[in-house]
Short mmCIF file of C-alpha atoms and ligand atoms in Angstrom, two decimals:
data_model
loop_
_atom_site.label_atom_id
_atom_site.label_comp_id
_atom_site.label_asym_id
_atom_site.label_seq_id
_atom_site.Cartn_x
_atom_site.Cartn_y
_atom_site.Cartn_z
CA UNK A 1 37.58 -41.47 20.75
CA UNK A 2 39.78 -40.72 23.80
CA UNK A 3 42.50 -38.06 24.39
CA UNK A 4 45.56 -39.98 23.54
CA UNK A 5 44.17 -40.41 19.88
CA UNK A 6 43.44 -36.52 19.61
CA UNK A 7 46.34 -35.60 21.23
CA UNK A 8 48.32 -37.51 18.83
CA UNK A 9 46.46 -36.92 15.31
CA UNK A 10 46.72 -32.73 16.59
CA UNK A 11 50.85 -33.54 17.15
CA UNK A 12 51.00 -35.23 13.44
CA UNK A 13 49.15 -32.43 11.71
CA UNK A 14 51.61 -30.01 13.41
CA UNK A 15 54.86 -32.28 12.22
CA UNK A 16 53.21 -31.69 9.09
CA UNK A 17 52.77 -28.34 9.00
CA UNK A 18 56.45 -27.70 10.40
CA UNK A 19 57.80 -30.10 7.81
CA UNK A 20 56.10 -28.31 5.07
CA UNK A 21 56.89 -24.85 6.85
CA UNK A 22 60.88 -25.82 6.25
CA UNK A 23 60.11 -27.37 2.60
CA UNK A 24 59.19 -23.95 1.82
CA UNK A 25 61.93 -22.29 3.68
CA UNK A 26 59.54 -20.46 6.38
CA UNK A 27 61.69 -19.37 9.72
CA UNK A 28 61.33 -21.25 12.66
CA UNK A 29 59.44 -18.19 13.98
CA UNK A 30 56.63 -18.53 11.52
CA UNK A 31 56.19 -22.17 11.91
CA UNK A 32 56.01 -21.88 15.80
CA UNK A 33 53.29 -19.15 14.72
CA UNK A 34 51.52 -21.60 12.42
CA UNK A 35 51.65 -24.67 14.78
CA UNK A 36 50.17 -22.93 17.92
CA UNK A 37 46.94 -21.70 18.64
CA UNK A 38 47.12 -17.75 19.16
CA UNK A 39 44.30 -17.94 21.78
CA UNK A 40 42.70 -20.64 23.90
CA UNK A 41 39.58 -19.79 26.49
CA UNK A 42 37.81 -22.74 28.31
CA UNK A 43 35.88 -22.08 31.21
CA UNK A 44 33.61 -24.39 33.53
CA UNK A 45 29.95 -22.58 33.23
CA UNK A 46 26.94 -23.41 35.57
CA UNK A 47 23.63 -23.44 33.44
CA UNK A 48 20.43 -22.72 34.38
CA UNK A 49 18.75 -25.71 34.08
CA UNK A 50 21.75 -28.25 34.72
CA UNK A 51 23.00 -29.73 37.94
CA UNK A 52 26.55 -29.79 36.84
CA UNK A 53 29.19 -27.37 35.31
CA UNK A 54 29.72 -27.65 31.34
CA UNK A 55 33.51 -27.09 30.20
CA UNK A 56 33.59 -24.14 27.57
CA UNK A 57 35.98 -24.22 24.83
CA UNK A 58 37.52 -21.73 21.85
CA UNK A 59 40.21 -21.67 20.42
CA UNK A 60 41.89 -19.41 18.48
CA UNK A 61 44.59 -20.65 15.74
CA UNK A 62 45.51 -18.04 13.81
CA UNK A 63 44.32 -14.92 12.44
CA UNK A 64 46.58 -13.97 9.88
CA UNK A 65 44.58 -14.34 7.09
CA UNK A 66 41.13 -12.76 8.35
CA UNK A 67 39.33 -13.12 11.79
CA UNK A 68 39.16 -16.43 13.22
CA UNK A 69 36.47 -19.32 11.73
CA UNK A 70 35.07 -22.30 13.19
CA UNK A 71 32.11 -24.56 14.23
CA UNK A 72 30.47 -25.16 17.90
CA UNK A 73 30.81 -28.67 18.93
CA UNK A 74 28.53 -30.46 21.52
CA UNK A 75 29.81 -33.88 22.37
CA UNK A 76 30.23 -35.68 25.48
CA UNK A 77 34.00 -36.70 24.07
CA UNK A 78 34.54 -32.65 23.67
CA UNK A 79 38.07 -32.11 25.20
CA UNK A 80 40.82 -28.96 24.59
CA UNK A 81 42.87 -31.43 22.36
CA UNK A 82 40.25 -31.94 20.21
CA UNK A 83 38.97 -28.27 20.03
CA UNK A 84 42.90 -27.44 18.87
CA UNK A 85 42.68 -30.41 16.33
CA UNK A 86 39.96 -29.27 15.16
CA UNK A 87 41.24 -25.71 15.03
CA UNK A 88 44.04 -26.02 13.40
CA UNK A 89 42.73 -28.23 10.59
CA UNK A 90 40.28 -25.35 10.05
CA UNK A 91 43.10 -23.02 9.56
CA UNK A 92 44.72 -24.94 6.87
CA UNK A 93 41.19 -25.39 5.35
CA UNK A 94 40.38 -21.79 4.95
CA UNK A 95 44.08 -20.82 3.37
CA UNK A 96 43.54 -24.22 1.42
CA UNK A 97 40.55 -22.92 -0.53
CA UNK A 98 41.43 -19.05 -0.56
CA UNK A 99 39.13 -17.42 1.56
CA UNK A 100 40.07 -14.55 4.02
CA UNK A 101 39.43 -16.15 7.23
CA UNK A 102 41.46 -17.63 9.89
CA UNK A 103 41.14 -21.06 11.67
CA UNK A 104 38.97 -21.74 15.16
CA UNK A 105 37.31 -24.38 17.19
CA UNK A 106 34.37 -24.08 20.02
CA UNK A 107 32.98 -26.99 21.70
CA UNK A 108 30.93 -27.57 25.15
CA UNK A 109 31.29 -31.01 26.28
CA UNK A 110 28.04 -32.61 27.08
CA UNK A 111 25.87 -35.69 25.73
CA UNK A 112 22.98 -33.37 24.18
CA UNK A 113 20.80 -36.77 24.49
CA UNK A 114 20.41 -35.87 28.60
CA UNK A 115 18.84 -32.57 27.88
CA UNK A 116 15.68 -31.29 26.21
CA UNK A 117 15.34 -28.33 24.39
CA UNK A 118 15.25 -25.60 26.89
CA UNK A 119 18.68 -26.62 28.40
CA UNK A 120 20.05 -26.87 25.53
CA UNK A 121 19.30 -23.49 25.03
CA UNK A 122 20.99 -22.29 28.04
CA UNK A 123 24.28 -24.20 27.01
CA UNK A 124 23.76 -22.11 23.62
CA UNK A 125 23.73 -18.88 25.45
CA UNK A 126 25.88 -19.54 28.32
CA UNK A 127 29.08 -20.37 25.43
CA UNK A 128 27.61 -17.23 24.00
CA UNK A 129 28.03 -15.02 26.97
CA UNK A 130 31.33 -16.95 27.85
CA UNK A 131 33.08 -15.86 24.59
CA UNK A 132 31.18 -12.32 24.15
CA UNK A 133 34.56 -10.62 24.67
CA UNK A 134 36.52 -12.83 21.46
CA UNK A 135 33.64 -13.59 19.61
CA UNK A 136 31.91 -10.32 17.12
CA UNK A 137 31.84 -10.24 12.97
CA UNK A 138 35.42 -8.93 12.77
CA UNK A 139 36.84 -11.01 15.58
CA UNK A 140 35.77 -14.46 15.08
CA UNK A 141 32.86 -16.32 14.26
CA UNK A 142 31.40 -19.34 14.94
CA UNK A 143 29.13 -22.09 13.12
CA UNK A 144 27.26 -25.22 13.82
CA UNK A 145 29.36 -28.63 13.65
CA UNK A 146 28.68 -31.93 15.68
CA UNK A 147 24.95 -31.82 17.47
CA UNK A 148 24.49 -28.08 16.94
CA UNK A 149 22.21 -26.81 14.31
CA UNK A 150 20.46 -23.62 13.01
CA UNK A 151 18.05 -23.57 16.37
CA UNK A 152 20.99 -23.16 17.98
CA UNK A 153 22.93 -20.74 16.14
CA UNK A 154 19.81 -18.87 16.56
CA UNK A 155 19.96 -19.09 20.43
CA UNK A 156 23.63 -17.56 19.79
CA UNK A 157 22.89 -14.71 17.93
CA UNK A 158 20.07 -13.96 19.42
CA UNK A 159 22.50 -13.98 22.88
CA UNK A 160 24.86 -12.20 21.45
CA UNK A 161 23.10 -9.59 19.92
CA UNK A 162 21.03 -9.10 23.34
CA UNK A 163 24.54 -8.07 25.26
CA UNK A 164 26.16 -6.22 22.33
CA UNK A 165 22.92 -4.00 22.08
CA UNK A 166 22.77 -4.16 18.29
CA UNK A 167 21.88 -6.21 15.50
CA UNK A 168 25.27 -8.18 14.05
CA UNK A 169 23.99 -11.31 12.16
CA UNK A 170 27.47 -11.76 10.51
CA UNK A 171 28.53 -12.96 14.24
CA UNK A 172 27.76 -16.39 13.55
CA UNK A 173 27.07 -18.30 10.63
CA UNK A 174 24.54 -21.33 9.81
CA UNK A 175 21.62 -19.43 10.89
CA UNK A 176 18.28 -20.48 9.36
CA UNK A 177 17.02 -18.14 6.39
CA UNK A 178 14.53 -16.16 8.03
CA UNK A 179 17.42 -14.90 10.31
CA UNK A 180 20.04 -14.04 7.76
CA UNK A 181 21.34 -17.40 7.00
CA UNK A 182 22.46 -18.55 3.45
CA UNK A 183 20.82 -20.58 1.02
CA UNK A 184 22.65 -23.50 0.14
CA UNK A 185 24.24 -23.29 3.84
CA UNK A 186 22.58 -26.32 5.50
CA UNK A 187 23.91 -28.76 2.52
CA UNK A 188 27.28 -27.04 1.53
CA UNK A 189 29.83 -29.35 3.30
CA UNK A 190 28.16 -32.07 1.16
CA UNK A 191 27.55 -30.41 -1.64
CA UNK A 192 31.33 -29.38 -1.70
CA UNK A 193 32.86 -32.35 -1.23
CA UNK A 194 30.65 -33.51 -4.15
CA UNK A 195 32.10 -31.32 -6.13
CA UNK A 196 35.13 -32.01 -4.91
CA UNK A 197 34.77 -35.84 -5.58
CA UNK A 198 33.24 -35.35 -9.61
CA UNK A 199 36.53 -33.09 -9.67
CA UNK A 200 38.74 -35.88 -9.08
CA UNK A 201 36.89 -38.60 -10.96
CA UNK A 202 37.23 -36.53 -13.87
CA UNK A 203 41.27 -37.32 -13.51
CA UNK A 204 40.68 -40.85 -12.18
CA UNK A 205 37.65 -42.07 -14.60
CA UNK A 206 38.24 -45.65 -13.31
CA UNK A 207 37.97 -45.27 -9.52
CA UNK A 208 34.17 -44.54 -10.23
CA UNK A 209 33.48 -48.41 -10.73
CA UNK A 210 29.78 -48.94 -10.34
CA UNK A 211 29.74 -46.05 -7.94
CA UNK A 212 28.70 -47.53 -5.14
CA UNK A 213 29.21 -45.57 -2.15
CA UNK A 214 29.44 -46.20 1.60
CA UNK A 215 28.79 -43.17 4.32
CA UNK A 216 29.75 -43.06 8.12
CA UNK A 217 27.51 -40.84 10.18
CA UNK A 218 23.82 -39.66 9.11
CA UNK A 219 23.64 -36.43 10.36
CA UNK A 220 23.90 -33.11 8.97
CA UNK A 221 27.09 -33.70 6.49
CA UNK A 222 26.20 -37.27 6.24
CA UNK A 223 22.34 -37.36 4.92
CA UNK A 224 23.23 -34.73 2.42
CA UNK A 225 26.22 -36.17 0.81
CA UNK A 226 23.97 -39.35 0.06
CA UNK A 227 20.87 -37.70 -1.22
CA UNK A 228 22.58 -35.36 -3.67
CA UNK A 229 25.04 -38.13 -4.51
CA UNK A 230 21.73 -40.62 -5.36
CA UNK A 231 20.83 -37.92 -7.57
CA UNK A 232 23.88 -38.05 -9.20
CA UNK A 233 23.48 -41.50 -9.88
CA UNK A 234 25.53 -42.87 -7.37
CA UNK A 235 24.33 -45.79 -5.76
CA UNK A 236 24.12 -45.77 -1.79
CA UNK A 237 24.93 -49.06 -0.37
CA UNK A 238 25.00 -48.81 3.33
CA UNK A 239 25.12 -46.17 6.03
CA UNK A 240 24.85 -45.35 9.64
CA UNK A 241 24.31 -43.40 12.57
CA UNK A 242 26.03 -43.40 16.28
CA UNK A 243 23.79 -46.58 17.13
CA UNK A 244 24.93 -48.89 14.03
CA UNK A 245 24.85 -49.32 10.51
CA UNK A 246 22.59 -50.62 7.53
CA UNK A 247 23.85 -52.02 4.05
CA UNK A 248 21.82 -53.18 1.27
CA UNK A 249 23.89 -53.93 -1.75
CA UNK A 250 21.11 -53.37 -4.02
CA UNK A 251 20.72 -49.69 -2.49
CA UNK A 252 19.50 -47.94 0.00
CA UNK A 253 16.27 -45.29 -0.85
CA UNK A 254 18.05 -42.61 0.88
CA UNK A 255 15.88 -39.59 0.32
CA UNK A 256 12.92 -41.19 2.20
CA UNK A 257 15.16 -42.26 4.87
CA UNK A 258 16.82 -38.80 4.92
CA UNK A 259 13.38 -37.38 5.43
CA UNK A 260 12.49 -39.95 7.98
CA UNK A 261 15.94 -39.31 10.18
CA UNK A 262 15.44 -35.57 9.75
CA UNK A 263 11.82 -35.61 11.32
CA UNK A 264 12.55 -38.24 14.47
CA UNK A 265 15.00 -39.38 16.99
CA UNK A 266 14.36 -43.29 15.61
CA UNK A 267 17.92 -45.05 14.82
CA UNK A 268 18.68 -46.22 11.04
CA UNK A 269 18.63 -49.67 12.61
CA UNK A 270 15.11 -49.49 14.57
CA UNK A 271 13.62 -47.81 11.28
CA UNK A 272 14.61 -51.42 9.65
CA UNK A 273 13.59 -53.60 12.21
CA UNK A 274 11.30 -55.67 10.53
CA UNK A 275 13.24 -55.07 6.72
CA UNK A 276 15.04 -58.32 5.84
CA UNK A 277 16.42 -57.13 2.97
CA UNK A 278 18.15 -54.52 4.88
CA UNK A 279 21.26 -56.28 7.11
CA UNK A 280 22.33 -54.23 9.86
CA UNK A 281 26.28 -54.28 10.78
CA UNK A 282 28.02 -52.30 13.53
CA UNK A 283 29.73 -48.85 12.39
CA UNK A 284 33.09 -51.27 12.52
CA UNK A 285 31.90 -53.53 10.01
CA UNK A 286 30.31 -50.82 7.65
CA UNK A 287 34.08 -49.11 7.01
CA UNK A 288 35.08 -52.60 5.53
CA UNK A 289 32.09 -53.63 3.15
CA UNK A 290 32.18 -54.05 -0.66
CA UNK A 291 31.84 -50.20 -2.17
CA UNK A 292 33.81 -47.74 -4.35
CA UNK A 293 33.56 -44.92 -2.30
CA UNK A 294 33.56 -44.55 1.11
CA UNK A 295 33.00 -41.26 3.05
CA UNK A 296 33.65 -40.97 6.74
CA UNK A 297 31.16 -38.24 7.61
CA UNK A 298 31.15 -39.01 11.75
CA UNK A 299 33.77 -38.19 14.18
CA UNK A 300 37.83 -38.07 14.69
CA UNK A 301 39.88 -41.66 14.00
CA UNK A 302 37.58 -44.14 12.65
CA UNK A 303 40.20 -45.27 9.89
CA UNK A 304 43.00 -46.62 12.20
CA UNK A 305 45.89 -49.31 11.09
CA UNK A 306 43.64 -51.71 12.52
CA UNK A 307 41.06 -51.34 10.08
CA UNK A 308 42.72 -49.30 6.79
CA UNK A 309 44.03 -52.42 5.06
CA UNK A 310 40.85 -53.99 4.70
CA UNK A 311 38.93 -50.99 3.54
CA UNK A 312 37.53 -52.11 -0.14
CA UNK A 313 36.91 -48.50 -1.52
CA UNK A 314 39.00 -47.38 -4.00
CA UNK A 315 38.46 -43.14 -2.85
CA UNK A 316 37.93 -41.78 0.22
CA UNK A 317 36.30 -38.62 0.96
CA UNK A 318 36.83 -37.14 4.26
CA UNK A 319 33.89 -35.19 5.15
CA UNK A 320 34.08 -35.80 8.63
CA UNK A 321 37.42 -34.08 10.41
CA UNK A 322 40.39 -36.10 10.80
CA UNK A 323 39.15 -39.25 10.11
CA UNK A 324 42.26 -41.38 8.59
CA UNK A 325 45.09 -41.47 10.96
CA UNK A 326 48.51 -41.23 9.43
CA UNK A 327 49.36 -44.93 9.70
CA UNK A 328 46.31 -45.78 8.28
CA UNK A 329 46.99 -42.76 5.79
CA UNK A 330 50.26 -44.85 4.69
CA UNK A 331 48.67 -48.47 4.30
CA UNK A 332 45.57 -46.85 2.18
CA UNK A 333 48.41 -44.81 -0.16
CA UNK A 334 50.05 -48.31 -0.38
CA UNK A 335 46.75 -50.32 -1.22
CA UNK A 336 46.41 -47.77 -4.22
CA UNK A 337 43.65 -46.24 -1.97
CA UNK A 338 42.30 -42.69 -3.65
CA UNK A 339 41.84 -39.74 -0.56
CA UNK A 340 40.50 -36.77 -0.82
CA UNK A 341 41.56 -35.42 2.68
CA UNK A 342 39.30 -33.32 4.98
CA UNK A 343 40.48 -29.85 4.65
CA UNK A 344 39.71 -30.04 0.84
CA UNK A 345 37.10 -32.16 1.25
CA UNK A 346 34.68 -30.79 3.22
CA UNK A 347 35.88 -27.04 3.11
CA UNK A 348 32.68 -26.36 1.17
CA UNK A 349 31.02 -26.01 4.68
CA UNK A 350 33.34 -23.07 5.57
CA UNK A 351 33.06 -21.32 2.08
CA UNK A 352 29.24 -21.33 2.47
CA UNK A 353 29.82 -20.10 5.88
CA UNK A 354 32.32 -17.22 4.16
CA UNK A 355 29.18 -16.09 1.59
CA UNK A 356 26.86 -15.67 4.86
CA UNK A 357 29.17 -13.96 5.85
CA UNK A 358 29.51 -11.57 3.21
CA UNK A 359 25.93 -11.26 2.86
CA UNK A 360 25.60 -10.38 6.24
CA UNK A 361 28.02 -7.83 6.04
CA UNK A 362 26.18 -6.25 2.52
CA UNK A 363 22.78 -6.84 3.83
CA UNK A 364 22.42 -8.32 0.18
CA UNK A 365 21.58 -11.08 -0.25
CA UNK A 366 22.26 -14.33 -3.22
CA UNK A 367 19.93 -16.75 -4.97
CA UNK A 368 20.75 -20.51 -4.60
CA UNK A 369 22.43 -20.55 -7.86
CA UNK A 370 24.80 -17.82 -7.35
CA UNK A 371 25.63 -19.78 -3.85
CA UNK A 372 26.05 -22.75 -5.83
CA UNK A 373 28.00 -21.10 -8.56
CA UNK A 374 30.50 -19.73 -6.22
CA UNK A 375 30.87 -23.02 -4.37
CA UNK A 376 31.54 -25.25 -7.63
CA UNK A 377 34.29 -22.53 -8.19
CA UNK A 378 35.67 -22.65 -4.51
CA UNK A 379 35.78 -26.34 -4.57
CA UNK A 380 36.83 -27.16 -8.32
CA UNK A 381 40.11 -24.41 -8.17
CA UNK A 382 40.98 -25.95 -4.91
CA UNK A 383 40.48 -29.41 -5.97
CA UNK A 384 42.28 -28.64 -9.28
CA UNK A 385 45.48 -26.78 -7.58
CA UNK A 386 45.85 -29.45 -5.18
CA UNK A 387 45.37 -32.69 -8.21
CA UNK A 388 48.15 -29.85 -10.55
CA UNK A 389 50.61 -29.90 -7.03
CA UNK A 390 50.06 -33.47 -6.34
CA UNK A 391 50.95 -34.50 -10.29
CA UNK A 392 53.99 -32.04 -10.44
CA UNK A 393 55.89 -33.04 -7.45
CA UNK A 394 54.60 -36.64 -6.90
CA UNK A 395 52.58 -36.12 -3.95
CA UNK A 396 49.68 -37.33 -2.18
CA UNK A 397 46.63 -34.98 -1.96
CA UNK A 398 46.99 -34.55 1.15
CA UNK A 399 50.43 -33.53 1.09
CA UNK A 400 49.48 -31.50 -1.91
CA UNK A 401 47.05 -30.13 -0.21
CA UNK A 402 48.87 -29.46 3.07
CA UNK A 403 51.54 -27.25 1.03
CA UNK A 404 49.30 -25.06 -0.53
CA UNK A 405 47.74 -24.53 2.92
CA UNK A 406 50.99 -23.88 4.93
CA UNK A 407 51.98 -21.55 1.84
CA UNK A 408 49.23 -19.32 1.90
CA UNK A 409 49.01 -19.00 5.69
CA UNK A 410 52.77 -18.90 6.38
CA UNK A 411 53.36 -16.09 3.97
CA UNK A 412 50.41 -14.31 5.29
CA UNK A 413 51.89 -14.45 8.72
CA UNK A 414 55.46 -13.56 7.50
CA UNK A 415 54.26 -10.45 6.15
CA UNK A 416 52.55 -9.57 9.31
CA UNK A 417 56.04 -9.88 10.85
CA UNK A 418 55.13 -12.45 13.05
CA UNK A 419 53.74 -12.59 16.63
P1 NAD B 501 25.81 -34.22 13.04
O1 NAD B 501 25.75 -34.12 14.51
O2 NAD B 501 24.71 -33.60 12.26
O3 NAD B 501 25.92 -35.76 12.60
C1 NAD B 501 26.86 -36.66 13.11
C2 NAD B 501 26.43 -38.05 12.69
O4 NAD B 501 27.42 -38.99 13.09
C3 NAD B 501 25.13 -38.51 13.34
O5 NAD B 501 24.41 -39.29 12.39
C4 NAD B 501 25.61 -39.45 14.46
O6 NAD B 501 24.64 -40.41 14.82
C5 NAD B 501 26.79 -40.07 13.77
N1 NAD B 501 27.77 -40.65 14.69
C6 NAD B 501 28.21 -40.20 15.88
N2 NAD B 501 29.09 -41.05 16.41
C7 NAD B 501 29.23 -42.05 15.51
C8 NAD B 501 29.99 -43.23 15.47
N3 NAD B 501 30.82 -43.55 16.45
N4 NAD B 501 29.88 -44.01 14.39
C9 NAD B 501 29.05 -43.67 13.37
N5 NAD B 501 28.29 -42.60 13.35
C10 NAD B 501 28.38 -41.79 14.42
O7 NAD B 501 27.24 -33.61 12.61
P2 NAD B 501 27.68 -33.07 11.19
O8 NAD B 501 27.55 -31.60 11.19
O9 NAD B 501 27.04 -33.90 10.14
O10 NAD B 501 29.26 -33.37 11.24
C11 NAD B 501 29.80 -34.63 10.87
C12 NAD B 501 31.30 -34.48 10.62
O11 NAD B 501 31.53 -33.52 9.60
C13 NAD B 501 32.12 -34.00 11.81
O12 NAD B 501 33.41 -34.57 11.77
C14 NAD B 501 32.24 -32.52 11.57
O13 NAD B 501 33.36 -31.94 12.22
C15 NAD B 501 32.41 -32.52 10.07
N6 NAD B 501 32.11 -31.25 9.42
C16 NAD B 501 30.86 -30.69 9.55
C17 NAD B 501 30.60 -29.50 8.89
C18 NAD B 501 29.23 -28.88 8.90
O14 NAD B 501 29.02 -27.93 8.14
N7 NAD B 501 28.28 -29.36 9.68
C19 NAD B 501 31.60 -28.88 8.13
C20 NAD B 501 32.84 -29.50 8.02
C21 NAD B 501 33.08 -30.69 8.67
#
């Protein structure tokens, strides 16, 4: 991923949103408000620890609907187009799927790979004490994404809570359960966007096929979506991580390997050396193997026009951000191709995120089923508004989707009278 693709998927999803904006009849004042991020910080921070300076990053999108929302990002590729990408699609996400909370981005740029534990800790509380002043429960409030975890939303808090001088767990969200985290939290984006997926095979029975199912990225989003979709009775047929991919058509045992990845550093690929049953592709050649579903569950742009026309899968579900681009968004609509886009898809991340939240804030806390319960409402009413939207007025979901987002948020900021 390199700038000029960032750059240009954040410019389409604003065209989008302005297009929309005037479909609905918003002013040209509340579009400009709805296509630009409110606030942007990035700083260059020396850590303890680390011989060079790591670039900072949040930014703001829009508050309008609630204080600002968003993940922590620490990636080598981490760049201020990306962090507004990023940003803004989490804006449309949270009006998408009705909860009162505005869109945000953070990232540091580094390969965590070159650092052990300790300095990764000092990145962790370094971002903290560069954002103290814009981050705080009413203000805005961050969350793990790409190569940041619970330990390190622990780190944060912990930061935080040290300069603030009190105790404010609803600062950031994804924090393990012994520190006021939510059940249900660590597998929500997965669990959502299964929801989300059942959802629309209900209306599209025969896009299921044998339900065979293809996943990009084995991390966090990725690991979950294929164990709880194996015990669905989904078959998972190939998947990989950052150093390649592995496909067996006859299926892949992915809650062993799920427990495996979670315990050690080992690549998917290394853990099948020696399995000959197992073939091992590059993450290229996994996107275009035999399966009915695919889900990108990586990084930014890994559907491109290069690639999208000989994608097999009949659905796509976007858990990872903004992986389609729009050409490739075109030739998929044209092959027939079924997507569930990522700001319905994997919104189920955020809504967890919103419950923690809200917990937090009550000091009362849920059982896993009323998590879950709430979820499977979140996801199913957004997943049904956006199929009703889509049906009425001929659109894609993700032009379906899109409108209800830039209706929600544009009104919200309308009423506020603008900024
Ligand atoms: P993660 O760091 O836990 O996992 C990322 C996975 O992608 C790892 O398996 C990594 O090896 C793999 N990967 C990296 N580069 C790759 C490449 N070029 N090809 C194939 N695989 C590659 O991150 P995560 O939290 O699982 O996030 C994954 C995606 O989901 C991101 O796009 C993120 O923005 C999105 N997302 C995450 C959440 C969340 O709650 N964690 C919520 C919404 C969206």
């Amino acid at each position: 991923m390199n700038n000029i693709k960032t750059d240009s998927i954040y410019k389409n999803i604003q065209d989008a949103i302005r297009k929309a904006g005037e479909n609905l009849g918003f002013s040209d004042t509340t579009i400009t408000n709805i296509t630009n991020p409110y606030n942007i910080i990035t700083e260059s921070i020396e850590v303890q620890g680390i011989d060079v300076p790591i670039d900072m990053y949040r930014v703001q999108f829009n508050n309008a609907l609630g204080p600002y929302k968003g993940g922590i990002r620490f990636h080598p590729d981490v760049n201020l187009d990306e962090v507004k990408t990023l940003a803004i699609t989490m804006m449309l996400k949270c009006s998408l799927v009705g909860i009162p909370m505005g869109g945000a981005k953070g990232g540091a740029t580094l390969n965590p790979r070159d650092y052990d534990e300790k300095q990764l800790e000092a990145v962790a509380r370094a971002w903290v004490r560069t954002m103290k002043d814009h981050i705080g429960v009413d203000k805005d409030i961050p969350a793990p994404d790409v190569n940041t975890n619970g330990q390190i939303m622990s780190y944060m808090v912990d930061e935080f809570e040290k300069l603030v001088g009190h105790s404010e767990p609803g600062v950031i969200t994804g924090k393990p359960i012994a520190i006021g985290g939510s059940l249900g939290r660590t597998q929500a984006t997965s669990q959502g966007g299964v929801y989300s997926l059942l959802k629309i095979l209900e209306y599209f029975p025969e896009k299921a096929g044998d339900k065979k199912v293809v996943i990009q990225g084995f991390g966090n989003v990725g690991s979950y979506a294929a164990t709880i979709l194996d015990k669905e009775g989904f078959t998972i047929v190939g998947i990989s991580d950052s150093r390649g991919a592995i496909y067996n058509p006859a299926g892949l045992d992915v809650q062993t390997i799920a427990e495996k990845k979670r315990q050690s550093r080992e690549s998917l690929q290394d853990m099948f050396a020696t399995n000959e049953d197992v073939i091992k592709l590059s993450n290229d050649e996994l996107l275009v193997q035999e399966c009915d579903i695919l889900i990108p569950a990586a990084l930014e742009n890994q559907i491109t026009d290069q690639n999208a026309s000989d994608i097999k899968a009949g659905v796509i579900l976007e858990l990872a951000n903004n992986p389609t681009s729009i050409a490739a968004d075109k030739i998929l609509n044209a092959n027939n191709v079924l997507l569930i886009p990522d700001f319905l898809a994997n919104a189920g991340g955020v809504t967890v995120s919103y419950f923690e939240w809200v917990q937090n804030r009550q000091q009362y806390y849920w059982t896993a089923k009323e998590v879950d319960e709430r979820l499977f409402k979140f996801m199913t009413d957004a997943t049904d508004k956006t199929y009703a939207l889509g049906q009425k007025e001929n659109l894609t979901l993700r032009e379906a989707g899109f409108k209800l987002a830039v209706e929600r948020i544009g009104k919200a900021v309308a009423l506020r009278g603008n900024k």
